[in-house]
Coordinates of C-alpha atoms in Angstrom, one line a residue:
Chain L
M1 CA 17.3 24.7 -33.6
N2 CA 14.4 24.8 -31.5
D3 CA 14.5 24.6 -27.7
L4 CA 13.3 21.5 -26.0
L5 CA 12.4 22.6 -22.9
S6 CA 12.4 26.5 -21.8
V7 CA 11.3 28.3 -18.7
E8 CA 11.1 32.0 -18.4
N9 CA 10.7 34.1 -15.2
L10 CA 9.7 31.0 -12.9
T11 CA 8.9 32.2 -9.5
F12 CA 8.0 30.4 -6.6
E13 CA 7.0 31.7 -2.9
N14 CA 6.7 29.5 0.0
C15 CA 4.9 30.7 2.8
H16 CA 5.9 28.5 6.3
G17 CA 2.9 28.5 8.2
K18 CA -0.9 29.5 8.5
R19 CA -2.0 32.5 6.7
W20 CA -3.1 34.3 10.2
Q21 CA 0.6 34.0 11.6
H22 CA 2.5 36.5 10.2
K23 CA 6.1 34.9 9.7
E24 CA 8.6 36.5 8.2
K25 CA 10.7 33.9 7.0
R26 CA 9.9 33.3 3.6
F27 CA 11.5 31.3 0.8
T28 CA 11.5 32.7 -2.6
L29 CA 12.7 31.0 -5.5
G30 CA 13.7 32.5 -8.8
P31 CA 13.1 34.3 -11.2
V32 CA 14.5 31.2 -13.0
N33 CA 15.4 31.4 -16.8
F34 CA 17.0 28.6 -18.9
S35 CA 16.4 26.5 -21.8
I36 CA 17.6 23.3 -23.3
Q37 CA 17.8 21.4 -26.4
A38 CA 17.3 17.7 -27.5
G39 CA 20.0 15.7 -26.2
E40 CA 21.3 18.2 -24.0
T41 CA 22.1 18.0 -20.4
L42 CA 21.6 20.8 -17.8
A43 CA 23.0 20.4 -14.5
I44 CA 21.4 22.1 -11.7
V45 CA 24.0 22.7 -8.7
G46 CA 23.9 24.4 -5.5
A47 CA 23.7 24.0 -1.6
N48 CA 21.3 22.2 0.5
G49 CA 18.0 24.4 0.7
S50 CA 18.8 26.3 -2.4
G51 CA 15.8 25.3 -3.9
K52 CA 17.0 22.7 -6.3
S53 CA 14.5 20.0 -5.7
L54 CA 11.9 22.7 -5.7
L55 CA 12.5 23.7 -9.1
A56 CA 12.4 20.1 -10.0
K57 CA 9.0 19.7 -8.4
L58 CA 8.0 22.8 -10.6
L59 CA 9.2 21.4 -13.7
V60 CA 7.1 18.1 -13.3
G61 CA 4.2 19.8 -12.0
L62 CA 4.1 18.8 -8.2
E63 CA 4.0 22.3 -7.2
R64 CA 2.5 25.2 -8.9
P65 CA 4.4 28.1 -9.9
D66 CA 3.2 31.3 -8.6
S67 CA 4.4 33.4 -12.0
G68 CA 6.4 32.6 -15.0
S69 CA 5.6 29.8 -17.5
I70 CA 7.7 26.7 -18.7
Y71 CA 7.4 25.9 -22.5
L72 CA 7.7 22.7 -24.1
N73 CA 8.7 22.3 -27.8
E74 CA 7.7 26.0 -28.1
R75 CA 4.0 25.2 -26.5
K76 CA 3.2 26.3 -23.3
L77 CA 2.4 24.0 -20.5
E78 CA -0.7 24.9 -18.4
Q79 CA -1.0 24.1 -15.0
Y80 CA -4.1 21.7 -15.5
D81 CA -2.5 19.7 -18.5
N82 CA -1.5 17.3 -17.1
K83 CA -1.6 14.3 -19.5
H84 CA 0.8 16.6 -21.7
R85 CA 3.2 17.1 -19.1
V86 CA 3.4 13.4 -17.8
L87 CA 3.9 12.0 -21.5
N88 CA 6.6 14.3 -21.9
I89 CA 8.3 15.2 -18.3
R90 CA 9.3 12.3 -16.3
M91 CA 10.9 12.4 -13.1
V92 CA 13.4 10.1 -11.1
F93 CA 13.3 10.6 -7.8
Q94 CA 16.3 10.9 -5.1
N95 CA 15.8 7.9 -3.1
S96 CA 15.0 5.0 -5.5
N97 CA 14.0 2.5 -2.5
E98 CA 11.1 4.8 -1.3
S99 CA 9.7 5.7 -4.7
L100 CA 9.2 2.1 -5.4
N101 CA 5.9 0.2 -4.2
P102 CA 7.0 -2.5 -1.9
G103 CA 3.6 -4.4 -2.1
I104 CA 3.7 -5.1 -5.8
T105 CA 5.8 -6.2 -8.4
L106 CA 7.8 -4.2 -10.5
G107 CA 5.9 -5.4 -13.5
S108 CA 3.1 -3.6 -12.2
I109 CA 5.1 -0.7 -11.1
L110 CA 6.1 -0.4 -14.6
E111 CA 2.7 -0.9 -16.1
E112 CA 1.2 1.9 -14.0
P113 CA 2.1 4.6 -16.3
L114 CA 1.3 2.5 -19.4
K115 CA -2.1 1.8 -18.0
L116 CA -3.0 5.7 -17.2
N117 CA -1.1 7.1 -20.1
T118 CA -1.5 4.7 -23.3
N119 CA -4.3 2.6 -24.9
L120 CA -1.9 -0.7 -24.9
D121 CA -3.6 -3.9 -24.0
G122 CA -2.4 -6.5 -21.5
R123 CA -0.1 -8.5 -23.6
A124 CA 1.1 -5.3 -25.2
R125 CA 1.9 -3.2 -21.9
I126 CA 4.0 -6.7 -21.1
I127 CA 5.9 -6.6 -24.1
K128 CA 7.0 -2.7 -23.2
V129 CA 7.6 -3.3 -20.0
E130 CA 9.9 -6.5 -20.9
E131 CA 11.6 -3.9 -23.8
T132 CA 12.3 -0.9 -21.1
L133 CA 13.9 -3.5 -18.5
R134 CA 16.2 -4.7 -21.1
L135 CA 17.0 -1.2 -21.9
V136 CA 18.2 -0.4 -18.4
G137 CA 20.3 -3.6 -18.3
L138 CA 18.0 -5.6 -16.5
L139 CA 16.3 -8.9 -17.3
P140 CA 12.6 -9.3 -18.7
E141 CA 12.3 -11.8 -15.8
H142 CA 12.6 -8.8 -13.4
R143 CA 9.1 -8.1 -13.8
F144 CA 8.2 -10.9 -11.4
F145 CA 10.3 -9.3 -8.8
Y146 CA 9.6 -7.0 -5.6
R147 CA 11.3 -4.3 -4.2
H148 CA 13.0 -5.8 -1.7
M149 CA 14.9 -8.4 -3.9
L150 CA 16.7 -6.0 -5.9
S151 CA 20.1 -4.3 -5.0
D152 CA 20.3 -0.4 -4.8
G153 CA 21.9 -0.1 -8.4
Q154 CA 19.2 -2.3 -9.9
K155 CA 16.5 -0.1 -7.9
Q156 CA 18.0 3.0 -9.4
R157 CA 17.9 1.1 -12.7
V158 CA 13.9 0.3 -12.2
A159 CA 13.3 3.9 -11.5
L160 CA 15.4 5.0 -14.6
A161 CA 12.9 2.6 -16.6
R162 CA 9.9 4.1 -14.9
A163 CA 11.0 7.3 -16.2
I164 CA 11.6 6.5 -19.9
I165 CA 8.7 3.7 -20.6
L166 CA 6.3 6.3 -21.6
N167 CA 9.1 7.8 -23.9
P168 CA 9.3 11.1 -22.8
Q169 CA 11.5 14.1 -24.2
V170 CA 12.8 15.3 -20.7
I171 CA 13.8 13.7 -17.7
V172 CA 14.3 15.4 -14.5
A173 CA 16.3 13.9 -11.9
D174 CA 16.8 14.5 -8.1
E175 CA 20.3 13.4 -7.3
P176 CA 20.0 10.1 -8.9
F177 CA 23.4 9.2 -8.0
A178 CA 23.7 10.3 -4.3
A179 CA 23.0 6.9 -2.8
L180 CA 25.1 4.9 -4.9
D181 CA 28.8 3.5 -4.3
P182 CA 31.4 4.6 -6.9
S183 CA 31.2 1.7 -9.3
V184 CA 27.6 1.5 -9.3
R185 CA 27.5 5.3 -9.8
S186 CA 29.4 5.4 -12.9
Q187 CA 27.8 2.3 -14.2
T188 CA 24.6 4.5 -13.7
V189 CA 26.1 7.5 -15.0
N190 CA 27.2 5.6 -18.4
L191 CA 23.7 4.0 -19.1
L192 CA 22.1 7.4 -18.7
M193 CA 24.5 8.7 -21.5
E194 CA 24.0 5.7 -23.2
L195 CA 20.1 6.1 -23.1
Q196 CA 20.3 10.0 -24.0
R197 CA 22.3 9.3 -27.1
E198 CA 19.7 7.0 -28.2
L199 CA 16.6 8.3 -27.4
G200 CA 17.4 12.0 -27.8
L201 CA 16.5 12.9 -24.5
G202 CA 16.6 16.2 -22.6
F203 CA 18.4 15.4 -19.1
I204 CA 18.1 18.2 -16.2
F205 CA 19.8 16.8 -13.2
I206 CA 20.6 17.9 -9.4
S207 CA 23.9 16.8 -8.0
H208 CA 26.3 17.7 -5.9
N209 CA 29.1 15.9 -7.2
L210 CA 31.2 18.3 -9.4
G211 CA 33.0 15.5 -11.3
I212 CA 29.7 13.8 -12.7
V213 CA 28.3 17.5 -13.4
R214 CA 31.5 18.3 -15.3
H215 CA 31.6 14.5 -17.2
I216 CA 28.2 14.7 -18.5
S217 CA 26.7 18.2 -18.4
D218 CA 26.5 20.8 -21.2
K219 CA 25.3 23.5 -19.3
I220 CA 25.4 24.4 -15.3
L221 CA 23.1 26.5 -13.3
V222 CA 24.4 27.4 -10.2
M223 CA 21.8 28.4 -7.2
K224 CA 22.0 29.9 -3.8
H225 CA 19.2 30.7 -1.6
G226 CA 16.5 30.3 -4.1
K227 CA 18.3 32.7 -6.8
V228 CA 20.2 31.6 -10.0
V229 CA 23.6 33.3 -9.2
E230 CA 25.3 32.0 -12.6
S231 CA 24.3 29.7 -15.6
G232 CA 26.3 28.8 -19.0
K233 CA 28.1 26.4 -20.7
T234 CA 29.8 23.9 -18.4
E235 CA 33.3 24.4 -19.8
V236 CA 33.2 28.2 -19.5
I237 CA 31.8 28.1 -15.9
F238 CA 34.4 25.3 -14.5
H239 CA 37.3 27.7 -16.6
W240 CA 36.2 31.4 -16.1
P241 CA 33.3 31.3 -13.2
K242 CA 32.2 35.1 -12.5
D243 CA 30.3 34.7 -9.3
E244 CA 32.0 34.5 -5.9
Y245 CA 29.9 31.4 -4.8
T246 CA 30.7 29.8 -8.1
K247 CA 34.4 30.5 -7.7
R248 CA 34.4 28.5 -4.5
L249 CA 32.6 25.5 -5.5
V250 CA 35.1 25.4 -8.5
H251 CA 38.0 26.0 -6.2
A252 CA 36.9 23.3 -4.0
H253 CA 36.4 20.9 -6.4
Q254 CA 39.9 21.6 -8.0
A255 CA 41.6 21.3 -4.9
L256 CA 40.0 17.7 -4.4
I257 CA 41.3 16.5 -7.5
N258 CA 44.6 17.8 -7.4
G259 CA 45.1 16.7 -4.0
Q260 CA 44.1 13.1 -5.0
D261 CA 46.9 13.2 -8.0
Chain Z
M1 CA 14.5 -10.5 -30.6
P2 CA 13.7 -14.0 -29.3
R3 CA 13.0 -14.3 -25.7
L4 CA 15.8 -15.7 -24.1
N5 CA 15.0 -18.5 -21.6
L6 CA 18.0 -19.6 -19.8
Y7 CA 16.5 -21.4 -17.2
Q8 CA 13.5 -23.7 -18.2
E9 CA 12.9 -24.6 -14.5
E10 CA 12.5 -21.2 -13.1
F11 CA 9.5 -20.2 -11.5
Y12 CA 8.2 -17.0 -10.3
P13 CA 5.4 -17.5 -7.8
S14 CA 2.4 -15.2 -7.7
P15 CA 2.1 -13.3 -4.2
I16 CA -0.7 -15.8 -3.2
Q17 CA 1.9 -18.9 -3.9
N18 CA 4.5 -16.5 -2.1
T19 CA 2.2 -16.1 0.9
W20 CA 1.0 -19.7 1.3
K21 CA 5.0 -20.8 1.1
E22 CA 5.7 -18.6 4.2
F23 CA 2.3 -19.3 6.0
K24 CA 3.0 -23.3 5.9
E25 CA 6.3 -22.5 8.0
N26 CA 4.0 -21.9 10.9
H27 CA 2.4 -25.7 11.8
A28 CA 0.2 -24.0 14.5
A29 CA -1.4 -21.7 12.0
V30 CA -1.6 -24.5 9.3
V31 CA -3.4 -27.0 11.7
S32 CA -5.9 -23.7 12.7
L33 CA -6.3 -23.3 9.0
Y34 CA -7.9 -26.7 8.7
C35 CA -10.1 -26.0 11.8
V36 CA -11.3 -23.0 10.0
I37 CA -11.8 -24.9 6.9
F38 CA -13.8 -27.6 9.2
F39 CA -16.1 -24.6 10.7
I40 CA -16.4 -23.3 7.3
F41 CA -17.7 -26.6 5.9
I42 CA -20.0 -26.8 8.5
M43 CA -21.3 -23.6 8.0
I44 CA -22.3 -24.5 4.7
F45 CA -23.0 -28.3 4.9
G46 CA -24.4 -28.2 8.6
P47 CA -28.2 -29.2 7.8
F48 CA -26.9 -32.3 5.9
L49 CA -24.6 -33.3 8.6
A50 CA -27.3 -33.2 11.3
P51 CA -28.7 -36.2 12.5
F52 CA -31.9 -34.5 13.6
D53 CA -33.8 -31.2 13.5
P54 CA -32.2 -29.2 16.5
L55 CA -35.8 -28.0 17.6
Q56 CA -37.2 -31.6 17.6
Q57 CA -38.2 -32.8 21.1
H58 CA -37.3 -36.5 21.8
I59 CA -39.7 -37.1 24.5
D60 CA -37.8 -40.5 25.4
F61 CA -34.5 -39.4 25.6
L62 CA -34.2 -36.5 28.1
L63 CA -31.0 -35.6 29.5
V64 CA -29.1 -38.2 27.9
P65 CA -25.4 -37.9 28.4
P66 CA -22.9 -38.2 25.4
A67 CA -22.3 -41.4 23.5
W68 CA -19.0 -42.1 25.4
D69 CA -20.6 -42.0 28.7
N70 CA -21.7 -45.2 30.4
N71 CA -25.3 -44.2 30.2
G72 CA -24.8 -42.8 26.9
D73 CA -26.8 -43.4 23.6
I74 CA -25.0 -43.6 20.2
S75 CA -28.0 -42.2 18.4
H76 CA -27.3 -38.8 20.6
L77 CA -23.7 -38.4 20.1
F78 CA -23.5 -35.7 22.2
G79 CA -26.3 -36.4 24.5
T80 CA -29.5 -34.3 24.7
D81 CA -31.0 -31.5 26.7
G82 CA -33.7 -30.9 29.1
L83 CA -36.2 -30.7 26.3
G84 CA -34.9 -33.9 24.5
R85 CA -33.1 -31.9 21.7
D86 CA -30.4 -33.5 19.8
M87 CA -27.1 -31.7 21.2
L88 CA -25.0 -32.9 18.1
S89 CA -27.8 -31.1 15.8
R90 CA -28.1 -28.3 17.7
I91 CA -24.3 -27.4 18.0
L92 CA -24.0 -28.2 14.0
Y93 CA -26.7 -25.6 13.5
G94 CA -25.3 -23.3 16.4
C95 CA -21.9 -23.2 14.4
R96 CA -23.6 -22.6 11.2
M97 CA -25.4 -19.6 12.8
T98 CA -23.1 -18.1 15.0
F99 CA -19.8 -18.5 12.6
G100 CA -21.7 -17.5 9.4
I101 CA -23.5 -14.4 10.9
S102 CA -20.1 -13.1 12.4
L103 CA -18.5 -13.6 9.2
L104 CA -21.1 -12.0 7.1
L105 CA -21.1 -9.1 9.7
V106 CA -17.2 -8.6 9.4
V107 CA -17.3 -8.4 5.9
V108 CA -20.2 -5.7 5.5
S109 CA -18.4 -3.8 8.2
M110 CA -15.0 -4.1 6.6
L111 CA -16.2 -3.2 3.2
I112 CA -17.8 -0.1 4.6
G113 CA -15.6 0.8 7.1
V114 CA -12.6 0.6 4.4
A115 CA -14.4 2.7 2.2
L116 CA -15.3 5.4 4.8
G117 CA -11.7 5.2 6.1
A118 CA -10.2 5.6 3.0
M119 CA -12.2 8.6 2.0
A120 CA -11.6 10.4 5.2
G121 CA -7.6 9.7 4.7
M122 CA -7.4 10.7 1.4
S123 CA -9.2 13.9 2.2
K124 CA -7.6 16.8 4.1
G125 CA -8.4 19.5 6.7
F126 CA -11.5 19.8 8.8
R127 CA -13.7 17.1 7.3
S128 CA -10.7 14.4 7.9
S129 CA -10.4 15.6 11.4
M130 CA -13.9 15.4 12.2
V131 CA -14.4 12.1 11.3
N132 CA -11.0 11.3 13.4
H133 CA -12.2 12.7 16.6
L134 CA -15.7 11.8 16.1
L135 CA -14.6 8.0 15.9
D136 CA -12.1 8.4 18.4
S137 CA -14.7 9.0 21.0
I138 CA -16.8 6.1 20.0
M139 CA -14.0 3.8 19.7
A140 CA -13.5 4.4 23.7
I141 CA -16.5 2.6 24.5
P142 CA -16.3 -1.3 24.1
T143 CA -18.5 -2.6 21.2
L144 CA -20.4 -5.0 23.3
L145 CA -22.0 -2.0 25.2
I146 CA -22.6 0.0 22.2
A147 CA -24.2 -3.2 21.0
I148 CA -26.2 -3.3 24.3
I149 CA -27.3 0.4 24.1
I150 CA -28.4 0.0 20.3
I151 CA -30.6 -2.8 21.3
A152 CA -31.9 -1.2 24.4
I153 CA -33.4 1.3 21.2
V154 CA -34.2 -0.9 18.6
G155 CA -35.5 -3.7 20.9
T156 CA -34.2 -7.4 21.4
G157 CA -33.8 -9.9 18.3
L158 CA -31.3 -11.5 16.1
V159 CA -31.6 -9.2 13.4
N160 CA -31.3 -6.3 15.9
S161 CA -28.2 -7.4 17.4
M162 CA -26.6 -8.3 13.9
W163 CA -27.3 -4.3 13.1
A164 CA -25.7 -3.4 16.7
I165 CA -22.7 -5.7 16.4
S166 CA -22.0 -4.1 12.6
L167 CA -22.4 -0.5 13.4
A168 CA -20.0 -1.2 16.7
L169 CA -17.5 -2.6 14.2
I170 CA -17.4 -0.2 11.7
P171 CA -15.3 2.4 13.8
Q172 CA -12.7 0.3 14.2
F173 CA -11.8 -0.4 10.4
I174 CA -12.6 3.5 9.6
H175 CA -10.0 4.1 12.2
Q176 CA -7.4 1.9 11.2
T177 CA -7.8 2.4 7.4
R178 CA -7.5 6.1 8.0
D179 CA -4.4 6.0 9.7
I180 CA -3.0 3.8 7.1
V181 CA -3.9 5.6 4.0
R182 CA -2.8 9.0 5.7
Q183 CA 0.7 7.4 6.8
K184 CA 1.0 5.6 2.8
M185 CA -0.2 8.9 1.3
K186 CA 3.1 10.6 2.3
K187 CA 5.3 7.8 0.9
E188 CA 7.4 8.7 -2.5
Y189 CA 5.8 6.1 -4.4
V190 CA 2.4 7.5 -3.9
L191 CA 4.0 10.9 -5.3
A192 CA 5.5 8.8 -8.4
A193 CA 2.0 7.3 -9.0
Q194 CA 0.6 11.1 -8.9
L195 CA 3.2 12.0 -11.3
D196 CA 1.9 9.0 -13.5
G197 CA -1.1 10.9 -13.8
A198 CA -3.2 8.5 -11.0
G199 CA -6.2 9.8 -9.5
K200 CA -7.3 9.4 -6.3
V201 CA -9.1 6.2 -6.4
H202 CA -6.5 4.5 -8.7
I203 CA -3.9 5.4 -5.8
F204 CA -5.7 3.7 -3.4
F205 CA -6.5 0.7 -5.3
N206 CA -3.0 0.3 -6.7
S207 CA -0.8 2.0 -4.5
I208 CA -2.2 1.6 -0.8
L209 CA -4.7 -1.2 -1.1
P210 CA -1.5 -3.9 -1.7
N211 CA 0.5 -2.3 1.1
M212 CA -2.9 -2.6 3.6
A213 CA -3.2 -6.2 3.6
E214 CA -1.5 -6.9 6.7
M215 CA -3.1 -4.6 8.7
L216 CA -6.7 -5.4 7.1
V217 CA -5.6 -9.3 8.1
V218 CA -5.1 -8.2 11.9
Q219 CA -8.0 -6.1 11.7
V220 CA -10.4 -8.9 10.3
T221 CA -9.4 -11.5 12.6
L222 CA -9.7 -9.0 15.8
A223 CA -13.3 -7.9 14.6
L224 CA -13.9 -11.7 13.7
S225 CA -13.4 -12.8 17.4
V226 CA -15.0 -10.0 18.5
A227 CA -18.3 -10.6 16.6
I228 CA -18.1 -14.2 17.5
L229 CA -18.2 -13.2 21.2
D230 CA -20.4 -10.5 21.2
I231 CA -23.2 -12.5 19.1
S232 CA -22.7 -15.2 21.7
A233 CA -22.7 -12.9 24.7
L234 CA -26.1 -11.3 23.1
G235 CA -27.7 -14.4 22.5
F236 CA -26.6 -15.4 26.6
L237 CA -27.9 -12.3 27.8
N238 CA -31.3 -13.0 25.6
L239 CA -30.8 -9.9 23.9
G240 CA -30.0 -11.4 20.6
A241 CA -31.1 -14.9 19.3
Q242 CA -34.2 -15.8 21.1
A243 CA -34.4 -19.1 23.7
P244 CA -35.5 -21.7 20.8
S245 CA -33.0 -20.9 18.5
P246 CA -30.0 -22.9 18.2
E247 CA -27.0 -19.9 18.7
L248 CA -24.3 -20.9 20.8
G249 CA -24.6 -18.2 23.1
A250 CA -28.4 -19.2 23.4
L251 CA -27.3 -22.7 23.8
L252 CA -25.0 -22.0 26.9
S253 CA -27.9 -19.8 28.6
E254 CA -30.4 -22.8 28.4
G255 CA -27.7 -25.3 29.6
L256 CA -27.0 -23.1 32.3
S257 CA -30.5 -24.2 33.9
T258 CA -29.5 -27.9 34.2
A259 CA -25.6 -27.2 34.6
Y260 CA -25.3 -29.6 37.8
V261 CA -27.2 -32.6 36.3
T262 CA -26.0 -32.0 32.3
P263 CA -22.7 -30.2 32.2
W264 CA -22.0 -31.3 29.1
N265 CA -24.8 -29.0 27.9
I266 CA -22.5 -26.1 28.5
A267 CA -19.0 -27.8 28.2
L268 CA -19.5 -28.8 24.3
P269 CA -21.2 -25.0 23.2
G270 CA -18.5 -23.8 25.1
A271 CA -15.7 -25.6 23.5
A272 CA -17.0 -24.9 19.9
I273 CA -16.8 -21.0 20.7
F274 CA -13.3 -21.5 22.0
F275 CA -12.0 -23.6 19.1
M276 CA -13.3 -21.1 16.9
M277 CA -11.7 -18.4 18.4
M278 CA -8.5 -19.8 18.9
S279 CA -8.2 -20.9 15.2
I280 CA -9.3 -17.9 13.7
N281 CA -7.1 -16.0 15.9
L282 CA -3.9 -18.5 15.2
V283 CA -5.0 -18.4 11.1
G284 CA -4.8 -14.5 11.8
D285 CA -1.6 -14.5 13.2
G286 CA 0.1 -16.8 10.6
L287 CA -1.4 -15.0 7.9
R288 CA 0.0 -11.8 9.3
S289 CA 3.6 -13.0 9.5
A290 CA 3.5 -14.9 6.4
L291 CA 2.3 -11.3 4.7
R292 CA 5.1 -9.5 6.5
Y293 CA 7.8 -12.0 5.6
R294 CA 6.6 -12.2 1.8
L295 CA 8.0 -8.6 1.6
L296 CA 11.3 -9.3 3.6
R297 CA 12.5 -12.4 2.2

């Protein structure tokens, strides 16, 4: 089976400060290699500042990699081929509150990607928006609502709707569950898994919560200081971690679960 | 699947209806809105309402007091001035001139200022900071002073004073717009719009402009009061509108020569300016809080 998305030797070097200030402290990411197939879930775990969000930004094209390449359906994504990338790789932000525009209705927020990337007319756009809202478990009437009228869980659903409205193949989510309380979190997780099953999405997500990671992901990428320390199938990593850092992560998680029993 | 509509009577107000709902709560602002509408009405239909030509001199009626005075005459409701010109007609024409010109100036300088400010805010680096610091230095000088300096260079006259005032108003719009655009450009929803493939122009009109309304209302209110005051001040100083023209500031300065004999000749144009300023400021204030609460409740 062909890979949906594969990343080869992706690197990125972040120089702090201006060019004339010779600062020693530099952050280098990578080289990163991974691939996922349609319907698969890849989880990226690691400590704060290990370059997880940066990797997500590189994938969706907000930052330019220094070297390496990203292939979507075996086709290389060029830096300026934004149209192709926008249509197929969509991002869900960590803070859904901030990623929704407070001044316009949810309908216009969701219509924006359609306006920019499709040839649908006004009526068809509204139908598509209503369909998508229903798909994420909201009402069609929610398109008249503003950001401040929604609860956090509903905002997360809207952020998800915004990601899937263009029928993408890959969704990149940067800690989509971090700000949610446990019940809403499990609702959202189930919603995501359901959507993934229905639409056959490849799903890349960043999380601190190893419980969720173990529950929904097929593969794991463990990162530390910008380097990939371990990657592989979820069950393999949880049962036989090789790297010291991964071992500690898994043990901490196990201790937490066993402590609760 | 047929569209399921559970609540037939459910009604989703548009943004404008929402704003009006909040605006209605503030009674002072609503009264002021009627006042502003009255001035706009005068601005448009003033010539049809005025009983006489504002420049026509009635030789038999010199310095007649207003109609409610014992010596007043009902044919001249607000009395006449030293040359026998009907004050009511002059004030109606004066409101039309002062208010209309200020409105025009503010709209023009808003369009130019917001366009330039948006460009400055979206660009980065040297160009943007140059615009910023250049305008900061201009904003340190009061607009009236800038207007007087410009008039000193190009000469007196109503058209010249209009140029001067709009040039003096533009920097404030540029500065405020630039600030707010830079602030909003850092927000995550702009990032999200970029990921939708939006260009700069699209981001400005669709993501930033809807969030700029509050700032624009405050700025337009301020600019409108500044423009009215400056137009009348320049008219009063004989730098703007010249003597026979019925501009409110010019009316004041003409009335000043006979102030002790006919105090109504300065009281009435002064009151017109006062009501204009007050209603504009109250409407602006009410509109600003309505726009803010629209997105909170």
